[in-house]
Coordinates of C-alpha atoms in Angstrom, one line a residue:
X29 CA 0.0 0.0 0.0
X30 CA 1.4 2.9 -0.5
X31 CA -0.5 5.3 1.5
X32 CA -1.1 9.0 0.1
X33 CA 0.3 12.0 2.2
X34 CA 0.2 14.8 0.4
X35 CA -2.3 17.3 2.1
X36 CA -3.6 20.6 2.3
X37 CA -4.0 22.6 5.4
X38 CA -1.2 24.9 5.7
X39 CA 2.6 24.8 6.8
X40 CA 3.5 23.5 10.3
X41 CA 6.7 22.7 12.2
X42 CA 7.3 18.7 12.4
X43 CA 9.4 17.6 15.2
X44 CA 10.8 14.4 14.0
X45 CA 10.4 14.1 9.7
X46 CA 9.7 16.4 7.1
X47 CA 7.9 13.4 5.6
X48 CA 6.6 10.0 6.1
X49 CA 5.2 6.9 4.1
X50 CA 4.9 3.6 3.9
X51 CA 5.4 1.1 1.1
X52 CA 3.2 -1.0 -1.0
X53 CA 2.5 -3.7 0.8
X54 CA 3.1 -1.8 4.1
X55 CA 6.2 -3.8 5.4
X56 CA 8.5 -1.0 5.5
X57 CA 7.9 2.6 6.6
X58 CA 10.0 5.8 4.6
X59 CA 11.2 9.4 6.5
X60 CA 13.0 12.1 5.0
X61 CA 14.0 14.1 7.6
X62 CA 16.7 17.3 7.5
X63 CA 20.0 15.2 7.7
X64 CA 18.3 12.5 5.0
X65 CA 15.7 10.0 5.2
X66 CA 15.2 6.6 7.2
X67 CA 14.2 3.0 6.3
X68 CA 12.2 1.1 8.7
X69 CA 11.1 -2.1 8.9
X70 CA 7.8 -2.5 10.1
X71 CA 7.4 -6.5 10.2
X72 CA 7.3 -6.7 13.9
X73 CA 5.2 -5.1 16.6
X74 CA 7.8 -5.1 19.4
X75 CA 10.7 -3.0 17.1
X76 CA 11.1 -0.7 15.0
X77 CA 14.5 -1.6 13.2
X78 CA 16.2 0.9 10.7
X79 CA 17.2 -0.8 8.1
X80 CA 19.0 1.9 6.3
X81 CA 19.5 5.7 6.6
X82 CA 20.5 7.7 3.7
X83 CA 22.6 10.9 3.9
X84 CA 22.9 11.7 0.1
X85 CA 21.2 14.7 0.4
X86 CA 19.5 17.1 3.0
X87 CA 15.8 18.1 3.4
X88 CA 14.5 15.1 1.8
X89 CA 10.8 16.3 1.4
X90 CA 10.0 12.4 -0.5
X91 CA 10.8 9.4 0.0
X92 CA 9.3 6.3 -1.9
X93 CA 10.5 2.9 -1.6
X94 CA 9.8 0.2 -4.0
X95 CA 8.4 -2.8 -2.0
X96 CA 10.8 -4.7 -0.2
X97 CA 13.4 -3.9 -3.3
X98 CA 16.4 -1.8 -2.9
X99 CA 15.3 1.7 -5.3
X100 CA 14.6 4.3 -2.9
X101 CA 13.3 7.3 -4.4
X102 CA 14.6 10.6 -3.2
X103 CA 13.6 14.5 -3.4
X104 CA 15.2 17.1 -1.2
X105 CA 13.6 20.4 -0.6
X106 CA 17.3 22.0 -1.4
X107 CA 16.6 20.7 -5.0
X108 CA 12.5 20.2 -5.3
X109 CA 12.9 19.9 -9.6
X110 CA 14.9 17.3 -9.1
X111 CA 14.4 13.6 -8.4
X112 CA 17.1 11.0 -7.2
X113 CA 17.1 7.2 -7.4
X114 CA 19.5 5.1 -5.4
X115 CA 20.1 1.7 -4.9
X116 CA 20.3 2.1 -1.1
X117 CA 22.5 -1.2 -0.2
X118 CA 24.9 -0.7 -2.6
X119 CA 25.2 3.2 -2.1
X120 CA 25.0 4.2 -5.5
X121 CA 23.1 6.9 -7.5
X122 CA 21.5 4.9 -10.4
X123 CA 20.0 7.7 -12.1
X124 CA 18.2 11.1 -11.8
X125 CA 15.6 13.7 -13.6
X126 CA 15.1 17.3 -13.4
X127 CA 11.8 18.7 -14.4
X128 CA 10.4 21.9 -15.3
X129 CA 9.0 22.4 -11.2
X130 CA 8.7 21.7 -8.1
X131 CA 8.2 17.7 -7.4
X132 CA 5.1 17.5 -5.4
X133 CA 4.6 13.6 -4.9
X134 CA 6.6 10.0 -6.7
X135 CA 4.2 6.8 -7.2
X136 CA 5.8 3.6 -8.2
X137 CA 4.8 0.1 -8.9
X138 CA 6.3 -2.5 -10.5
X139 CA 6.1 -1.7 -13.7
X140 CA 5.7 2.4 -13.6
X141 CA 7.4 5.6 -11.7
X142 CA 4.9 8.5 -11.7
X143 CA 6.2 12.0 -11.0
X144 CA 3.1 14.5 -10.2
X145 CA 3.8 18.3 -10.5
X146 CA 1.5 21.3 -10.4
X147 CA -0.2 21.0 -13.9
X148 CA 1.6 18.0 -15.6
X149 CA 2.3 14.1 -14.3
X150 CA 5.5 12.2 -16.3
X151 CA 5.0 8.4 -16.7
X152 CA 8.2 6.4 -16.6
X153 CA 9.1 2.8 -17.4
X154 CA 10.6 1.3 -14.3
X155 CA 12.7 -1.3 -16.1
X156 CA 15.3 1.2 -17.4
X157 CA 13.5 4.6 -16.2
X158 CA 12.7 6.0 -20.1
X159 CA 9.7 8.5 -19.8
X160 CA 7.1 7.0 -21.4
X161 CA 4.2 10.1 -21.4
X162 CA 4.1 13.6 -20.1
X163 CA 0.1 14.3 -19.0
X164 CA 0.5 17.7 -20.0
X165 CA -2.2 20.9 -18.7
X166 CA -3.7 18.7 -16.1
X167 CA -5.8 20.9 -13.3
X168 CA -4.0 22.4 -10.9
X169 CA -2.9 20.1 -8.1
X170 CA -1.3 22.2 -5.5
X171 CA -0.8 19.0 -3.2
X172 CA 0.2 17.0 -5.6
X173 CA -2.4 14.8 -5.3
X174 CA -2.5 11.4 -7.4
X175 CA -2.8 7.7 -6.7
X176 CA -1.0 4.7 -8.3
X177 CA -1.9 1.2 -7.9
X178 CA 0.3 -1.4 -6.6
X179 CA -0.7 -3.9 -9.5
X180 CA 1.3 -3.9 -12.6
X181 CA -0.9 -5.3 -14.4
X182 CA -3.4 -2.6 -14.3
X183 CA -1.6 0.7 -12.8
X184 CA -4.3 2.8 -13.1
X185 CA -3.3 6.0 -12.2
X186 CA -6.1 8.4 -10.5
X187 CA -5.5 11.9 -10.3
X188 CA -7.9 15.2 -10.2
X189 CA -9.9 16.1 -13.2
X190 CA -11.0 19.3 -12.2
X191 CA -9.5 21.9 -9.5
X192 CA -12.7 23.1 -8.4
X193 CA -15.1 20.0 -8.0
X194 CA -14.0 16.5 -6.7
X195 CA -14.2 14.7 -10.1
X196 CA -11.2 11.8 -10.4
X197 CA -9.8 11.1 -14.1
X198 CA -9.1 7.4 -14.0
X199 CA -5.6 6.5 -16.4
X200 CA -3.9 3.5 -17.3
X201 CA -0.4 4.0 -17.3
X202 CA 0.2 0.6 -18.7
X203 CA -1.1 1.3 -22.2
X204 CA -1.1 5.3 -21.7
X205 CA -4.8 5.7 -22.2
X206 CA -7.4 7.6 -20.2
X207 CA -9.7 4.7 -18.5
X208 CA -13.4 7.3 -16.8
X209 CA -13.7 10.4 -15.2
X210 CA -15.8 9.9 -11.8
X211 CA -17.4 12.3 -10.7
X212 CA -16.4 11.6 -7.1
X213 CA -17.5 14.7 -4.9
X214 CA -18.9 18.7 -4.9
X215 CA -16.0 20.4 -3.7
X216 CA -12.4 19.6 -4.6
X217 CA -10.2 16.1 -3.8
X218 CA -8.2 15.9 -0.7
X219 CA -7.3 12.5 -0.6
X220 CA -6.8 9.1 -3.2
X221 CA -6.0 5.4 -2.8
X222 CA -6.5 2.5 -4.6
X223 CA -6.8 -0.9 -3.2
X224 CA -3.8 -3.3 -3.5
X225 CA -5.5 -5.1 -7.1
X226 CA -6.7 -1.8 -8.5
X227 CA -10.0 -2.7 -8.2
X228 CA -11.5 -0.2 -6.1
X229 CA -10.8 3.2 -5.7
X230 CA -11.6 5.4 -2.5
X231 CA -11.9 9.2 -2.6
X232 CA -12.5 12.2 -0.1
X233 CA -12.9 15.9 -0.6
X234 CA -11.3 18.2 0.9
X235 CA -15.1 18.8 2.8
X236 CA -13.7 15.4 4.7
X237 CA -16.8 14.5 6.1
X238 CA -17.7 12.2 3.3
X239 CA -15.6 9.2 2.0
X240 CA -16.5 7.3 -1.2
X241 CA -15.1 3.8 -2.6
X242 CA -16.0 3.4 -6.5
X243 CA -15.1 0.4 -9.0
X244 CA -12.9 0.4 -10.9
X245 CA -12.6 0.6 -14.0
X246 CA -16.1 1.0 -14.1
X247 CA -16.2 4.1 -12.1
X248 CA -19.3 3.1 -10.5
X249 CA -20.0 4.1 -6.9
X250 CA -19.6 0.8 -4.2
X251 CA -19.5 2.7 -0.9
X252 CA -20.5 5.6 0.9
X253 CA -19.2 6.4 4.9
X254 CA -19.6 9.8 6.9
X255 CA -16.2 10.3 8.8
X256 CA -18.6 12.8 10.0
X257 CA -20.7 16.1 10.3
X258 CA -19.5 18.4 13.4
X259 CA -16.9 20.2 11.3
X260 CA -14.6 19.9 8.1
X261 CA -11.3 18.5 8.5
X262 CA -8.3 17.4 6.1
X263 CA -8.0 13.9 5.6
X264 CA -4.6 13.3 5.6
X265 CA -4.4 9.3 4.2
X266 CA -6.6 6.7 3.3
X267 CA -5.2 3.4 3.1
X268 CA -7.5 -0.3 2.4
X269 CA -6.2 -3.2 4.2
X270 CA -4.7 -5.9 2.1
X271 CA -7.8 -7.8 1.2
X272 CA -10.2 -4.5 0.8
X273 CA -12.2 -5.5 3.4
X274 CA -11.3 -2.6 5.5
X275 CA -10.7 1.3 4.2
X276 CA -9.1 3.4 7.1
X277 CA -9.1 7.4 7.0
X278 CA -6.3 9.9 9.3
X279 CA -7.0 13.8 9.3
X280 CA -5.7 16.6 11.3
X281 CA -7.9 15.8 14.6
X282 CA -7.4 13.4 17.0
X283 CA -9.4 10.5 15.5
X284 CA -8.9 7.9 12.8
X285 CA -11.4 5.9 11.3
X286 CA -11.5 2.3 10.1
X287 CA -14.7 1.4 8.0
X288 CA -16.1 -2.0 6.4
X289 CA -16.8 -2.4 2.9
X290 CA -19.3 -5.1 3.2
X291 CA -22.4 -5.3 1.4
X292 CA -25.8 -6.0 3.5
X293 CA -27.7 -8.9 2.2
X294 CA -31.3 -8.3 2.9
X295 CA -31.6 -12.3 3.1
X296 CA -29.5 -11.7 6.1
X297 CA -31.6 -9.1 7.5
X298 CA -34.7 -11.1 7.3
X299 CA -32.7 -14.7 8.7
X300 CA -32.0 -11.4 12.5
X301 CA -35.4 -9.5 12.5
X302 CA -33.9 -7.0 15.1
X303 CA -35.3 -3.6 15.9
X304 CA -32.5 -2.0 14.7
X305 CA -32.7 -4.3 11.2
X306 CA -36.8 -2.8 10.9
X307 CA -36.2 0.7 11.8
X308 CA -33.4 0.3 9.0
X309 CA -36.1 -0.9 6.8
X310 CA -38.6 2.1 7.6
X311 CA -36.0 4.4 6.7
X312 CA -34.7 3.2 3.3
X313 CA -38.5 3.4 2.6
X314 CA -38.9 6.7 4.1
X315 CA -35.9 8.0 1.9
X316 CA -37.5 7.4 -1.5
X317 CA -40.0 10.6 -0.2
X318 CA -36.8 13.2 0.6
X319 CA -34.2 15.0 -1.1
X320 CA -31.2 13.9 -2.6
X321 CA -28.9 15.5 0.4
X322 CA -30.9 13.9 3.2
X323 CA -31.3 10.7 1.6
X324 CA -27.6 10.3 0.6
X325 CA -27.2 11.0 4.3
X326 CA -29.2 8.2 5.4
X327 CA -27.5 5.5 3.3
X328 CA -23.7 6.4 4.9
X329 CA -22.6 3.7 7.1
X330 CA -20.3 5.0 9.8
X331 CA -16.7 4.0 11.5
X332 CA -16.9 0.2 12.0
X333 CA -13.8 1.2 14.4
X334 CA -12.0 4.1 15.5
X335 CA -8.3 5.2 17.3
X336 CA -8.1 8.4 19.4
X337 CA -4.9 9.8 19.1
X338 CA -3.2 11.9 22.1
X339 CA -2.5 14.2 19.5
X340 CA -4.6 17.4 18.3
X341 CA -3.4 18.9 14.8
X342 CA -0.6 17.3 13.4
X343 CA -0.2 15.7 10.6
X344 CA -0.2 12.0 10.2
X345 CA -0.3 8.8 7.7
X346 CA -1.9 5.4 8.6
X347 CA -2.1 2.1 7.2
X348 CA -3.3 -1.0 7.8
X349 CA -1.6 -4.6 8.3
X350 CA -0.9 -7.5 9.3
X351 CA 1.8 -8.1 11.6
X352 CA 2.4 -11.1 13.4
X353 CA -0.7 -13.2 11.7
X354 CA -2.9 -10.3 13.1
X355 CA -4.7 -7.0 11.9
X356 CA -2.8 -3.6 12.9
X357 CA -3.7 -0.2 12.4
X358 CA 0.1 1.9 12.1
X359 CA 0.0 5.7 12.4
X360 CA 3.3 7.7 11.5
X361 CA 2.5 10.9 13.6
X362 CA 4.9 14.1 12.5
X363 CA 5.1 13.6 16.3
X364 CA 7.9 11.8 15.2
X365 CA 6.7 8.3 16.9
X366 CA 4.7 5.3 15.2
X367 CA 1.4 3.9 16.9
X368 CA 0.4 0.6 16.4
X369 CA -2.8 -0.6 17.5
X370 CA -4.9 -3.8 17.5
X371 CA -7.6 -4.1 15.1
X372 CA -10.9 -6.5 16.0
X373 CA -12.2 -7.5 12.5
X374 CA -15.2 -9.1 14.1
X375 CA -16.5 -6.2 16.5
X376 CA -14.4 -3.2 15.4
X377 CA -14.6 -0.7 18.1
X378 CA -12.1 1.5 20.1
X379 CA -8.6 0.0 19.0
X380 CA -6.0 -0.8 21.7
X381 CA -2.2 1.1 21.6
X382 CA -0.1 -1.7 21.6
X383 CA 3.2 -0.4 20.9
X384 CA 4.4 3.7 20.1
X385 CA 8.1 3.5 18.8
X386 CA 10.0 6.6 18.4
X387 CA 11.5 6.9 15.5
X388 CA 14.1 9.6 16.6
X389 CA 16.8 9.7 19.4
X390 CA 16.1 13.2 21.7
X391 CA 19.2 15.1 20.2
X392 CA 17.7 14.6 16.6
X393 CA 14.4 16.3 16.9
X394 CA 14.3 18.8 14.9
X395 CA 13.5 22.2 17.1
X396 CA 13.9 24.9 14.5
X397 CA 11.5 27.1 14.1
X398 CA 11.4 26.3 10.3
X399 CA 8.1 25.5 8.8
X400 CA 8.0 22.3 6.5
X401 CA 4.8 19.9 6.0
X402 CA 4.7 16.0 5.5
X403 CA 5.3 15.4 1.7
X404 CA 6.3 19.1 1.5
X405 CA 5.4 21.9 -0.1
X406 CA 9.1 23.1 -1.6
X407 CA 10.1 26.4 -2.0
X408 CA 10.3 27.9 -5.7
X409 CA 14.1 27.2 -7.2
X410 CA 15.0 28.3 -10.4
X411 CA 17.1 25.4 -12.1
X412 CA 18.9 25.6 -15.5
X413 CA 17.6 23.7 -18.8
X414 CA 16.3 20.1 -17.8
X415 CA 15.7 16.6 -18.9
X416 CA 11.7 17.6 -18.4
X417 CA 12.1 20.4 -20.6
X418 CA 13.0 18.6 -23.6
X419 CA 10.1 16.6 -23.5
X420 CA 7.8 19.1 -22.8
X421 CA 5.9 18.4 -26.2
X422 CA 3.8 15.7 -26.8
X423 CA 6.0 15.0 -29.6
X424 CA 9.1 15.1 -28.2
X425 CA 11.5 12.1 -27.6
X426 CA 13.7 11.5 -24.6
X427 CA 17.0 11.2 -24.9
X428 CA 17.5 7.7 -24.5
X429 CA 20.7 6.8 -24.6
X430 CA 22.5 8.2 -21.6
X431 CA 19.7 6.7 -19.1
X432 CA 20.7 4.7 -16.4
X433 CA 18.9 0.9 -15.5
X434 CA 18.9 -0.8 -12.6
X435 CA 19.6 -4.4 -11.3
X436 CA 20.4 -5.6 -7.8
X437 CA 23.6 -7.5 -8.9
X438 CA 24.6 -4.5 -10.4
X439 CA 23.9 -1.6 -8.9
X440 CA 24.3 1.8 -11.8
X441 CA 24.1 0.1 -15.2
X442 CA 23.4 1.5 -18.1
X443 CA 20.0 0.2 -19.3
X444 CA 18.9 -1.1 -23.0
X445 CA 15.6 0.8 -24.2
X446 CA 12.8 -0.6 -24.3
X447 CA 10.1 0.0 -27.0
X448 CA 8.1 2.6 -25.6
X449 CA 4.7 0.2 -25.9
X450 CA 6.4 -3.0 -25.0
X451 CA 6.1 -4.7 -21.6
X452 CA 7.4 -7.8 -20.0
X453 CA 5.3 -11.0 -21.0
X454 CA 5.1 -12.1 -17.4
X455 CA 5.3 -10.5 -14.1
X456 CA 8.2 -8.8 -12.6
X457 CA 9.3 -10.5 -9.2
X458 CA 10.7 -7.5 -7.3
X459 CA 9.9 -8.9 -3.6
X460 CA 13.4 -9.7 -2.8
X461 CA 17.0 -8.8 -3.2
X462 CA 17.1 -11.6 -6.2
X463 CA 15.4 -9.7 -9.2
X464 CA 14.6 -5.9 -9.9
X465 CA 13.6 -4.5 -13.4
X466 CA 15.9 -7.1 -15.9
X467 CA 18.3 -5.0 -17.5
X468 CA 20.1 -6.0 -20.6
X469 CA 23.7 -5.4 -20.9

């Protein structure tokens, strides 16, 4: 899973990270910070071990690793335009791309890397990093909002179709085609995430009261939930658990919110004739007789289960996993710790705090007064001619022949092109340290 972060409520001071997330299948947790960024591995309940901590560059504002694998993406708020891609064990740069602004969020799968900016989103080939499309003129996306999914053999791409209403332009990134528009909310997107086959798609406005889960590629709305109706808030993540059975939702107050997608059978409500099951009934039939707004209302399931954080306006991603042969909820606070709590799939409810792991020593909090937010907005730098420039036309060609591949025997190789429509014939087995994207000498 990897869990969106990119949010918009204004520029705070983080003590421990400049940013945070975690990776596609949520085994390992990503921090840039102001001296680098920081691996974890988050496999285990009772530590937190760091398996690596880059220094390559300062400010890192994003940091994106590709599942267990060892590409680490990098961007550093000293150099926003420009993007960085090591392979961490060995130590070595394996290539890098300037573009024509600021870097606001990286997505990768298996078989894609997608770089979002303001008003344009660049589509590379993973296997030896050639740019495959540039989405030019897309609608302003301050945040740098956008979702990938984790399965190559979709990778839809979701990303906002309009800046002033919440509709959701739906892409496939494997064949470089647009897939639906969804017209997901009224007021603009604040938050994306696909589940782990690409098969749903879950959505919230920057309202944040209401959270919807569509199919895709269909675009066809699945779920509604209220997160809820006292006040607006920024979502800060959505995340589904592994098998979609479970959507959770982090903002900037002190509660996070784990819903169900499950589907009510109305066998099953006439097998439990409960009082709650015919009041249920007398309101779906009451519905048909009142507008849209109230009706919608009354057809929102709520939190299945909930965590109360200790914490009041900061910034935070979550996740959900399983650890240890049992459901967890993780929440990377810009507290600078990591809560992990217990999840009951059968009765939901208030989740237990089994374990808060700091993910700083004391002396490395970071106490200036600077203000930074988690997956950053960078200040403006002006850079000279780049690699994004020359492509800046649909018709344009990257340069090709100087690019950089990548393997873990390896290390920095320089990569055969391939065909800009041509995939692998099977799937790409980048689990382990064995295999990452084949490159031909």
């Amino acid at each position: 899973m990897d869990s969106q972060d990119e949010v918009d409520g204004g520029p705070e001071m983080l003590r421990g990270f400049i940013c945070a997330s975690f990776n596609q299948d949520t085994t390992s947790l990503s921090v840039g910070t102001k001296t680098g960024y920081r691996l974890f591995s988050v496999t285990a309940v009772d530590k937190l071990d760091c398996i690596h901590e880059g220094v390559e560059c300062p400010d890192v504002c994003i940091v994106e690793r590709l599942f267990s694998s060892s590409l680490v993406v990098v961007v550093s708020q000293s150099m926003p335009r420009r993007m960085n891609v090591y392979h961490f064990k060995k130590g070595t740069e394996i290539c890098n791309y300037s573009y024509t602004n600021n870097i606001l969020s990286v997505r990768l799968n298996r078989q894609r890397l997608v770089v979002c900016l303001e008003e344009s989103i660049y589509i590379h080939n993973i296997k030896d990093m050639k740019l495959l499309k540039t989405l030019l003129n897309t609608p302003t996306n301050p945040a740098g909002l956008c979702a990938l999914s984790v399965n190559h053999g979709n990778s839809y791409l979701a990303y906002p179709g309009s800046a002033t209403i919440g509709e959701i332009t739906v892409y496939d990134a494997n064949n470089l085609s647009t897939v639906t528009l969804i017209q997901a909310h009224a007021s603009p997107l604040a938050a994306l995430t696909f589940n782990a086959s690409g098969t749903k798609l879950a959505s919230a406005s920057k309202k944040g009261t209401v959270i919807r889960v569509f199919s895709v590629p269909e675009g066809q709305r699945m779920f509604e939930f209220r997160r809820g109706m006292k006040r607006y808030v920024s979502i800060s993540s959505l995340s589904f658990s592994a098998d979609a059975q479970f959507l959770c939702a982090s903002s900037n107050t002190e509660t996070v919110h784990i819903f169900k997608l499950e589907q009510h059978s109305p066998s099953q409500e006439e097998e439990s004739p409960t009082w709650s099951a015919y009041v249920g009934k007398m309101f779906t039939a009451a519905s048909t007789y009142l507008p849209a707004q109230v009706s919608d209302m009354m057809h929102q399931d709520r939190a299945f289960a909930t965590v109360r954080l200790n914490i009041f306006g900061l910034k935070n991603i979550c996740a959900l996993a399983t650890i240890q042969k049992l459901p967890r909820l993780l929440v990377a606070s810009s507290d600078g710790y990591l809560y992990i709590y217990n999840v009951d799939p059968q009765d939901g409810g208030e989740c237990t705090l089994v374990q808060k792991h700091r993910l700083f020593d004391g002396s490395e909090e970071q106490g200036e007064q600077k203000e930074e937010v988690i997956s950053g907005d960078v200040a403006n730098q002006p850079v000279s001619q780049s690699y994004a420039a020359t492509v800046a036309l649909p018709s344009s060609l990257p340069t090709s022949t100087t690019l950089l591949g990548y393997s873990e025997d390896g290390g920095a190789q320089k990569g055969e092109v391939i065909p800009e429509h041509e995939f692998a014939e099977g799937p790409v087995c980048l689990d382990d340290e064995n295999e990452f994207p084949p490159v031909s000498n």
